[in-house]
mmCIF file of N, CA and C in Angstrom:
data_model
loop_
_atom_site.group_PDB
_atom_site.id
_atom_site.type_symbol
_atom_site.label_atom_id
_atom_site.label_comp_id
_atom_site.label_asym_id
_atom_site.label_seq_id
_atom_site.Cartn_x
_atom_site.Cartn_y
_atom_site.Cartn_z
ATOM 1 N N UNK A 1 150.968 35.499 66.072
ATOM 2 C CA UNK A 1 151.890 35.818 65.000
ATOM 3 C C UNK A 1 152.958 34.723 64.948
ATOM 4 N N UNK A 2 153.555 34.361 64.075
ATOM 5 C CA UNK A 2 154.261 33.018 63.456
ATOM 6 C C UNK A 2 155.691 34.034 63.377
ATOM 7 N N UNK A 3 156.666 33.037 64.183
ATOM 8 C CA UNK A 3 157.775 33.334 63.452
ATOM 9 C C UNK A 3 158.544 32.627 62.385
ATOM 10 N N UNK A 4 159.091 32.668 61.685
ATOM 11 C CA UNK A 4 159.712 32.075 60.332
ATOM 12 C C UNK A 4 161.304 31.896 60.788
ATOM 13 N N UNK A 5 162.160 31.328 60.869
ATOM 14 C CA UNK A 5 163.280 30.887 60.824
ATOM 15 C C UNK A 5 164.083 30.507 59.650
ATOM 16 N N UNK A 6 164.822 31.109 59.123
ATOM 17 C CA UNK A 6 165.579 30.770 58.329
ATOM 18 C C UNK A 6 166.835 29.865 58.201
ATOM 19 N N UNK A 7 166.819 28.471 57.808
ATOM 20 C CA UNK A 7 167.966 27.627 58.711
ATOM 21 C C UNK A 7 168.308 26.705 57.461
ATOM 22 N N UNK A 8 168.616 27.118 55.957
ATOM 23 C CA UNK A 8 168.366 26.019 55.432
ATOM 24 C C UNK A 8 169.683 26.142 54.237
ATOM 25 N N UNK A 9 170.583 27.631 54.943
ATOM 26 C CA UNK A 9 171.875 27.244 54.070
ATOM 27 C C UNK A 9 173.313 26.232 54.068
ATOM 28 N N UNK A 10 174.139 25.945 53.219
ATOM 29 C CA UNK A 10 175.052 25.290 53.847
ATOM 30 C C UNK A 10 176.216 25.248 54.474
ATOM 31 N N UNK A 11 176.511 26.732 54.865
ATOM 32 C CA UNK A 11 177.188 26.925 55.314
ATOM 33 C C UNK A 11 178.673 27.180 55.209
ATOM 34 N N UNK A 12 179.331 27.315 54.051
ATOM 35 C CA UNK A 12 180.052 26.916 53.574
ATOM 36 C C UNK A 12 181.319 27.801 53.751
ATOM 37 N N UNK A 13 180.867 28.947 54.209
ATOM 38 C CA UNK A 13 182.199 29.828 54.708
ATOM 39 C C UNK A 13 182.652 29.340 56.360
ATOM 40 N N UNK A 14 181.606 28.709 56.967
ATOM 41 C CA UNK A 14 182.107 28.333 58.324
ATOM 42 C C UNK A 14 182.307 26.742 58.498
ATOM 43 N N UNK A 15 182.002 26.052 57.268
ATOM 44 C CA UNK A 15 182.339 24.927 57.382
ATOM 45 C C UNK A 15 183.707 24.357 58.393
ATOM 46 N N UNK A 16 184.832 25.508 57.745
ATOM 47 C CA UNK A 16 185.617 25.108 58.708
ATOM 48 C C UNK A 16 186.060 24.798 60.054
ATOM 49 N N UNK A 17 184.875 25.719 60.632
ATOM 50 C CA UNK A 17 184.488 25.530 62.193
ATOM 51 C C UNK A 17 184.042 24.238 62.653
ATOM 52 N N UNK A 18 182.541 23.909 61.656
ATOM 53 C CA UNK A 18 181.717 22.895 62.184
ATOM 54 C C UNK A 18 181.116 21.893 60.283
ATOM 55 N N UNK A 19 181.841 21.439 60.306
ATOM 56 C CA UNK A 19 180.571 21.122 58.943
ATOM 57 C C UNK A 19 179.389 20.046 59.204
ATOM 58 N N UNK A 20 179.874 19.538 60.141
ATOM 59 C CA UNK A 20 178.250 18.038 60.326
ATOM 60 C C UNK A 20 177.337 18.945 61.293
ATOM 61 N N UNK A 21 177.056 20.368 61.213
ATOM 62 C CA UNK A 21 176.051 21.097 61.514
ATOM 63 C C UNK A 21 175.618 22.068 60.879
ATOM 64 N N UNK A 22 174.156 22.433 60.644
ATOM 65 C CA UNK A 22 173.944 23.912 60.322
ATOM 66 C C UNK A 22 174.493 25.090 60.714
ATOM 67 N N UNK A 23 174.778 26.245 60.234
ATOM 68 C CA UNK A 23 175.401 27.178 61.108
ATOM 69 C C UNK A 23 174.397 27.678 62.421
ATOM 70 N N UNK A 24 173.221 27.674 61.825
ATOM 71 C CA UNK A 24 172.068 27.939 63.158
ATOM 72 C C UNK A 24 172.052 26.709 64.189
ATOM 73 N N UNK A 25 173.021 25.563 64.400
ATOM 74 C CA UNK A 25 173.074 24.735 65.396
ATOM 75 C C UNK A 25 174.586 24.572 65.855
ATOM 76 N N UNK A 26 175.293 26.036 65.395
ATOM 77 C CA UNK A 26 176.686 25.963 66.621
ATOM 78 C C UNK A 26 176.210 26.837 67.786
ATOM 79 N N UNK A 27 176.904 25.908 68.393
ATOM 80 C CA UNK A 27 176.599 26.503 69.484
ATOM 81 C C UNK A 27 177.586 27.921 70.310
ATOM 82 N N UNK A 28 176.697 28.590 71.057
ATOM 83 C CA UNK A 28 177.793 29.681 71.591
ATOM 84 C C UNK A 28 177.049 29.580 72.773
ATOM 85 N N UNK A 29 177.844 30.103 73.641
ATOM 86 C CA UNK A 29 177.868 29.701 75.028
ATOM 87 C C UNK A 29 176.840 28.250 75.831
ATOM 88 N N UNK A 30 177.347 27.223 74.874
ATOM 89 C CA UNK A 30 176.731 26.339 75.230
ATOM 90 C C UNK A 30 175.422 25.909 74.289
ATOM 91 N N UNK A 31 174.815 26.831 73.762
ATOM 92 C CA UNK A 31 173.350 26.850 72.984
ATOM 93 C C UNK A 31 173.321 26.778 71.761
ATOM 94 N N UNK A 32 172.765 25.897 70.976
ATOM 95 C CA UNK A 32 172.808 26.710 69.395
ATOM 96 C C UNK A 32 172.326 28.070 68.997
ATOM 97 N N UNK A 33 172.497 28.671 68.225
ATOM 98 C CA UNK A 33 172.460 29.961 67.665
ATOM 99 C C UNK A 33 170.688 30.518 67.702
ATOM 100 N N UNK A 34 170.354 28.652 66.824
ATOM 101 C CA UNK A 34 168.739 29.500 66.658
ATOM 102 C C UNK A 34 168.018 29.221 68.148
ATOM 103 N N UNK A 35 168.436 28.199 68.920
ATOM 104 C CA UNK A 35 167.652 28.523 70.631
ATOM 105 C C UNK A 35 167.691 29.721 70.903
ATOM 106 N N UNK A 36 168.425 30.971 70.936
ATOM 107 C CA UNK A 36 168.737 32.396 71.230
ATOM 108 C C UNK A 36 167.256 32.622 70.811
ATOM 109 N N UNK A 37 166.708 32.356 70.094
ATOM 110 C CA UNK A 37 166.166 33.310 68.867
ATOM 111 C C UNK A 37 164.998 32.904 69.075
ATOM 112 N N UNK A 38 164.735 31.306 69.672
ATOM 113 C CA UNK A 38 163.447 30.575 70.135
ATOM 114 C C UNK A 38 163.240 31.879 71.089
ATOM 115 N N UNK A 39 163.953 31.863 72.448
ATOM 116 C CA UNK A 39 164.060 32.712 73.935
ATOM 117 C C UNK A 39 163.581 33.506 73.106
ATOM 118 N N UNK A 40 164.172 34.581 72.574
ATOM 119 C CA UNK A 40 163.843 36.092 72.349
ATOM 120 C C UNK A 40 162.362 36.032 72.315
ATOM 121 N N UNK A 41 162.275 35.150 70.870
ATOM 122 C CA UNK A 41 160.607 35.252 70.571
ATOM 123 C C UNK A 41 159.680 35.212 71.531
ATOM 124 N N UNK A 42 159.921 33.904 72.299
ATOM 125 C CA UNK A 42 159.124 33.460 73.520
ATOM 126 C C UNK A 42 158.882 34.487 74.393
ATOM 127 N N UNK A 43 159.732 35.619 74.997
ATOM 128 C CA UNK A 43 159.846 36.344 75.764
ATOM 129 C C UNK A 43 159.281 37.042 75.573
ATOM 130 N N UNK A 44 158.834 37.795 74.217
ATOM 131 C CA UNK A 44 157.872 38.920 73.530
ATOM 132 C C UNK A 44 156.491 38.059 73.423
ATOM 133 N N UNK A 45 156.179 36.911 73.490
ATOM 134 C CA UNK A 45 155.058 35.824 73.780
ATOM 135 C C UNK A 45 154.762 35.281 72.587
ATOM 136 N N UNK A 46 155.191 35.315 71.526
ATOM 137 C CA UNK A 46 155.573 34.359 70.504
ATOM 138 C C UNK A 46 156.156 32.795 70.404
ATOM 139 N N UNK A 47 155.544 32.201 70.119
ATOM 140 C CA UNK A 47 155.508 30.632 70.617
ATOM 141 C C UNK A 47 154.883 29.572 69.174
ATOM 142 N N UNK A 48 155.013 30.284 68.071
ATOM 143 C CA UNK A 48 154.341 29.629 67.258
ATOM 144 C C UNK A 48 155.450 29.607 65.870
ATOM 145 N N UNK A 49 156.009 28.548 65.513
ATOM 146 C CA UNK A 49 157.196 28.334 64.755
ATOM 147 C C UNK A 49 157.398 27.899 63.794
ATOM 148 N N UNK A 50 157.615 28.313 62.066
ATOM 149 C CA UNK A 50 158.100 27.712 61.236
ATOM 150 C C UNK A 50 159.610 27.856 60.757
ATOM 151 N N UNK A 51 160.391 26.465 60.968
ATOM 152 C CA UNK A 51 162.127 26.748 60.430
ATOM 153 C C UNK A 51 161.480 26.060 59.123
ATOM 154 N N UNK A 52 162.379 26.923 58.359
ATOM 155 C CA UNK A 52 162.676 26.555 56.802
ATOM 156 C C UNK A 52 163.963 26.019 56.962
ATOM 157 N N UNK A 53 163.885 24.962 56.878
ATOM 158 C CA UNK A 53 165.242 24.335 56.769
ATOM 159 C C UNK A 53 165.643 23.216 55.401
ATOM 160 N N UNK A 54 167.298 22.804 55.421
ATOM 161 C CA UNK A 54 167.784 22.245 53.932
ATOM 162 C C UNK A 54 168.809 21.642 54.206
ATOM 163 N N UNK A 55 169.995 22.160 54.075
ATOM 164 C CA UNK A 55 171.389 21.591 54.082
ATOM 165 C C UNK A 55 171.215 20.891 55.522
ATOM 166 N N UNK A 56 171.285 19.477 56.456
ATOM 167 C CA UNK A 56 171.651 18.730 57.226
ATOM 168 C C UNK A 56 170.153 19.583 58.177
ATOM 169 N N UNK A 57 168.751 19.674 57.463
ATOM 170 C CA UNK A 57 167.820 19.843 58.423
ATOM 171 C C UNK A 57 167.625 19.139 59.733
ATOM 172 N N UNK A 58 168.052 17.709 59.413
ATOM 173 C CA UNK A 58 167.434 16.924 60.174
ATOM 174 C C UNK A 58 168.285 16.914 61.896
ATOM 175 N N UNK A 59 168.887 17.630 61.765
ATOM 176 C CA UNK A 59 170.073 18.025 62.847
ATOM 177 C C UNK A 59 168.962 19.111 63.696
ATOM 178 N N UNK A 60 168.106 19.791 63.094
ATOM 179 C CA UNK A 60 167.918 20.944 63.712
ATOM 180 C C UNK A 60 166.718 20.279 63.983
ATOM 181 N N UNK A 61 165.723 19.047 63.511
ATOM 182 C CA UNK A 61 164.726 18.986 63.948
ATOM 183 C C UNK A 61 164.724 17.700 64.798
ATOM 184 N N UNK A 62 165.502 17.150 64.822
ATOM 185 C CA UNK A 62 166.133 16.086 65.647
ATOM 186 C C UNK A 62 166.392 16.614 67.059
ATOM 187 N N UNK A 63 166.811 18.179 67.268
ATOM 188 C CA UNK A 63 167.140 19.001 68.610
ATOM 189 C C UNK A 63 166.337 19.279 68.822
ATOM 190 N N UNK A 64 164.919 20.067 67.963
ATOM 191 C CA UNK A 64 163.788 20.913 68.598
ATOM 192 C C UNK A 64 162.737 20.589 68.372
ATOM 193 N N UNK A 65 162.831 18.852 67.842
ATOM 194 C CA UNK A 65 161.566 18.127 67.408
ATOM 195 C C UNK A 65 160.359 18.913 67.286
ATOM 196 N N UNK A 66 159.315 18.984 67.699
ATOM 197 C CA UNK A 66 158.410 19.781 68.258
ATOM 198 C C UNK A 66 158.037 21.047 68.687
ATOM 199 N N UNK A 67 159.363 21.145 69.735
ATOM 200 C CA UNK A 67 159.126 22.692 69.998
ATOM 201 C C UNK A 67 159.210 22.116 71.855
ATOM 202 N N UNK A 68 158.143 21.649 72.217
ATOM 203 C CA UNK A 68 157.911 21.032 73.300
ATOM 204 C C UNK A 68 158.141 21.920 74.327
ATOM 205 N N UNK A 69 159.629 21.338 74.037
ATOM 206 C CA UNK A 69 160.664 21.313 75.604
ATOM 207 C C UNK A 69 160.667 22.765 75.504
ATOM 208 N N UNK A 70 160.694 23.369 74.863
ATOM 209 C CA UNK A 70 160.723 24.931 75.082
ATOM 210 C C UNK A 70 159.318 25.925 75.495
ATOM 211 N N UNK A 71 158.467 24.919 75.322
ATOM 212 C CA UNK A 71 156.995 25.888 75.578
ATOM 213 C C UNK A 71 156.489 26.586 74.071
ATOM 214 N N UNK A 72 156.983 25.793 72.788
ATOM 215 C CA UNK A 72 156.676 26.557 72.019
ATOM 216 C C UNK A 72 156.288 25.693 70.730
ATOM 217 N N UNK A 73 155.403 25.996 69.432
ATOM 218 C CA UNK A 73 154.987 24.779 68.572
ATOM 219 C C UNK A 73 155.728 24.940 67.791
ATOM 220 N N UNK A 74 156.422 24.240 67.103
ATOM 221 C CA UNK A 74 157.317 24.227 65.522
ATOM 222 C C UNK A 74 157.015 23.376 64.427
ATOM 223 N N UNK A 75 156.865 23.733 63.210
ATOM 224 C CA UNK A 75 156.484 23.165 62.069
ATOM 225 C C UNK A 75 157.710 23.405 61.304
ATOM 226 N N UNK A 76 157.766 22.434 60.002
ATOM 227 C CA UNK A 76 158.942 22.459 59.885
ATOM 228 C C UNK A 76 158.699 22.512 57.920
ATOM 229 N N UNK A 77 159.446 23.668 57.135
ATOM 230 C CA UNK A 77 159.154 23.263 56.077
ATOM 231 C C UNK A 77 160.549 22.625 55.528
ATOM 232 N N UNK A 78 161.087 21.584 54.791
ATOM 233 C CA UNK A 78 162.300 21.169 54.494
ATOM 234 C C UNK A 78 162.341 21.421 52.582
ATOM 235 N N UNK A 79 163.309 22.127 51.964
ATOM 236 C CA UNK A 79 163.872 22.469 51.072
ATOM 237 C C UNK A 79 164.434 21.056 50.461
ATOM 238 N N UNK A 80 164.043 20.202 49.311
ATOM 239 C CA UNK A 80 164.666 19.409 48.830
ATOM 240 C C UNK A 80 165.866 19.997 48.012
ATOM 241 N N UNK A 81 166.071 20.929 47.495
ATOM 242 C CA UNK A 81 166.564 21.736 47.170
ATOM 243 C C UNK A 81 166.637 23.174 46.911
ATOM 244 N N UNK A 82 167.695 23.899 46.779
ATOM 245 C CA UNK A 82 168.177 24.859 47.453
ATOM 246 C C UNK A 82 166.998 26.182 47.005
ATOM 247 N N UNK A 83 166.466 26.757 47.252
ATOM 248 C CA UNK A 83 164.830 27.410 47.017
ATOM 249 C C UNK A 83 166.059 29.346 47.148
ATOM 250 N N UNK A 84 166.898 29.695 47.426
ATOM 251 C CA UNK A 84 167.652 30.708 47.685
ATOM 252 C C UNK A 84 166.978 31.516 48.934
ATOM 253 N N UNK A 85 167.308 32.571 49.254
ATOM 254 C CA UNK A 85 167.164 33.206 50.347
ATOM 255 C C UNK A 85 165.601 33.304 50.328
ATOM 256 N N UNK A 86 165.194 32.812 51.646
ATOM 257 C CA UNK A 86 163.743 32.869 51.783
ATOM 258 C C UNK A 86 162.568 32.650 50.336
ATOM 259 N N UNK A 87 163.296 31.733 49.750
ATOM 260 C CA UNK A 87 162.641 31.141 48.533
ATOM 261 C C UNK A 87 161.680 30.028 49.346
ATOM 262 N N UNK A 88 161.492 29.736 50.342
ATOM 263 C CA UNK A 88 160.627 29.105 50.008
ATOM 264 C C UNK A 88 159.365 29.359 51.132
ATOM 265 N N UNK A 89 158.918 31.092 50.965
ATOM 266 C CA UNK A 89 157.600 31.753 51.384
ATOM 267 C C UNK A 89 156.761 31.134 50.201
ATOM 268 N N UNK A 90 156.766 31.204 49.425
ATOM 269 C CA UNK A 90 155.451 31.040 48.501
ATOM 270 C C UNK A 90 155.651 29.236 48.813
ATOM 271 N N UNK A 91 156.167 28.401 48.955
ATOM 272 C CA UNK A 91 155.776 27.262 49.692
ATOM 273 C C UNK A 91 154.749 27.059 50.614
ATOM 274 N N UNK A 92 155.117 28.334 51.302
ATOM 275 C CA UNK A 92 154.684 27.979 52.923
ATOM 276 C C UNK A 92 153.657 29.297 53.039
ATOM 277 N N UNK A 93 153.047 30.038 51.831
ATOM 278 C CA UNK A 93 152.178 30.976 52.355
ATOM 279 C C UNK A 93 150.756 30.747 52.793
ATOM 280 N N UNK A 94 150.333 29.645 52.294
ATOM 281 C CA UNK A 94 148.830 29.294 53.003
ATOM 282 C C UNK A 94 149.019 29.418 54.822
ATOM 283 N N UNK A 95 150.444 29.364 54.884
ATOM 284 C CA UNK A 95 150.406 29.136 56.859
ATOM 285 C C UNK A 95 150.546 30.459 57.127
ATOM 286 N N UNK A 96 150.971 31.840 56.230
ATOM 287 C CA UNK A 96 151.188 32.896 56.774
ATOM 288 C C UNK A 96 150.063 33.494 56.545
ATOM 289 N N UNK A 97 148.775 33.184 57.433
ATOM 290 C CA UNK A 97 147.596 34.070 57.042
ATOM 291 C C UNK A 97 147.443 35.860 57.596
ATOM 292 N N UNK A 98 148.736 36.169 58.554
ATOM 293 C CA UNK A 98 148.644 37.086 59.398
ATOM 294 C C UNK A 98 150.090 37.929 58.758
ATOM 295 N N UNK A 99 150.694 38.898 59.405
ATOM 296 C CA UNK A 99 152.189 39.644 59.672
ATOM 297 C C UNK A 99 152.852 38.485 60.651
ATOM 298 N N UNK A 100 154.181 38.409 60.628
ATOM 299 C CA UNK A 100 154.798 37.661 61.064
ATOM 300 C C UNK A 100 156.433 37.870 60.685
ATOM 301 N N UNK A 101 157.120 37.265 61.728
ATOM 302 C CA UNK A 101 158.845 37.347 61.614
ATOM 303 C C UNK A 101 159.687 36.456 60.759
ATOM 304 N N UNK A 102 160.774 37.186 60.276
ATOM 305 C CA UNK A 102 161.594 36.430 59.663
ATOM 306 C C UNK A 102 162.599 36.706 60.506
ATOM 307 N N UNK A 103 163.308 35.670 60.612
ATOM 308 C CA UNK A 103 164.748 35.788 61.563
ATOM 309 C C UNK A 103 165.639 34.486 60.668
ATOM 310 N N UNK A 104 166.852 35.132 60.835
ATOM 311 C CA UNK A 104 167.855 34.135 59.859
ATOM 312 C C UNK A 104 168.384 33.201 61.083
ATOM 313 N N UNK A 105 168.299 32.428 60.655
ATOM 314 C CA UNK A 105 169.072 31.210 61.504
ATOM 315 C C UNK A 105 170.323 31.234 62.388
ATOM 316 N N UNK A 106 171.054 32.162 61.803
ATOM 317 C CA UNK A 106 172.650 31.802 62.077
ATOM 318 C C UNK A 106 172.807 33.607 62.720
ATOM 319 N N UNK A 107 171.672 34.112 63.428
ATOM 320 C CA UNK A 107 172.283 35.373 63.725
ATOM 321 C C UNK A 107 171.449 35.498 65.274
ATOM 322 N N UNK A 108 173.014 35.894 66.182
ATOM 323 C CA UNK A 108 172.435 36.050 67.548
ATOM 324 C C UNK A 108 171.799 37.549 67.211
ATOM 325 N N UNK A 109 170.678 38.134 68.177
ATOM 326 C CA UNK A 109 170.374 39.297 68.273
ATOM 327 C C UNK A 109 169.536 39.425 69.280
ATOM 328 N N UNK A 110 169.069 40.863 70.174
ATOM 329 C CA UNK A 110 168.471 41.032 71.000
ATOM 330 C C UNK A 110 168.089 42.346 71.336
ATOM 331 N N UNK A 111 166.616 42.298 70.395
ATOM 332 C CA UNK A 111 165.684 43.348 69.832
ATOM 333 C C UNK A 111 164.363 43.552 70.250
ATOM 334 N N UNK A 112 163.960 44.593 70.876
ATOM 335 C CA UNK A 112 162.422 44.494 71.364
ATOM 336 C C UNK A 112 161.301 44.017 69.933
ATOM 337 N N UNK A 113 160.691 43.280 69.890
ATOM 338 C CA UNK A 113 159.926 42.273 69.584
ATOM 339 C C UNK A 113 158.100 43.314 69.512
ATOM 340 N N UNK A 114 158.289 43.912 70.484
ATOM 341 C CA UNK A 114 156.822 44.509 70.591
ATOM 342 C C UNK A 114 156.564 45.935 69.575
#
């Protein structure tokens, strides 16, 4: 099962915090937001990754290139422009041949998975 990541807004109410990052790449306790969210998945044995990403993508795939370092694969779809909330599934539905997760980028959480 594929999880979906949502990472591709600009952020613009927290700009003031961070703006030369996505909000899914501030970090809290050290980590960005969407690593939380890599772990969770991984932990339920989910390891197979698409971020939809847009506003300053290249920040987020520049950190998780691959997936690699985490034990996990990531594909990456990038938004030339702004597609709105999870606008851009019908992009990317030939890859969702199964059920699969959506998780928003910018939200810690910690939810049984099974």
């Amino acid at each position: 099962m594929k999880v979906v990541i949502i990472a591709g807004g600009k952020g613009t109410r927290i700009a003031s915090v961070n703006s030369e990052i996505p909000k899914a790449m501030i970090p809290v306790n050290g980590k960005p937001v969407i690593e939380y969210q890599i772990e969770l998945a991984k932990r339920y044995g989910f390891t197979d990754f698409i971020f939809m990403t847009g506003h300053l993508g290249e920040v987020i795939s520049d950190y998780f290139g691959d997936g690699n370092k985490w034990g996990v694969h990531i594909d990456y779809f990038k938004e030339e422009e702004s597609l709105g909330t999870a606008g851009a599934i019908p992009a990317i539905s030939s890859l969702l041949t199964e059920d699969f997760f959506m998780f928003y980028g910018d939200t810690i959480m910690d939810v049984a998975l099974d």
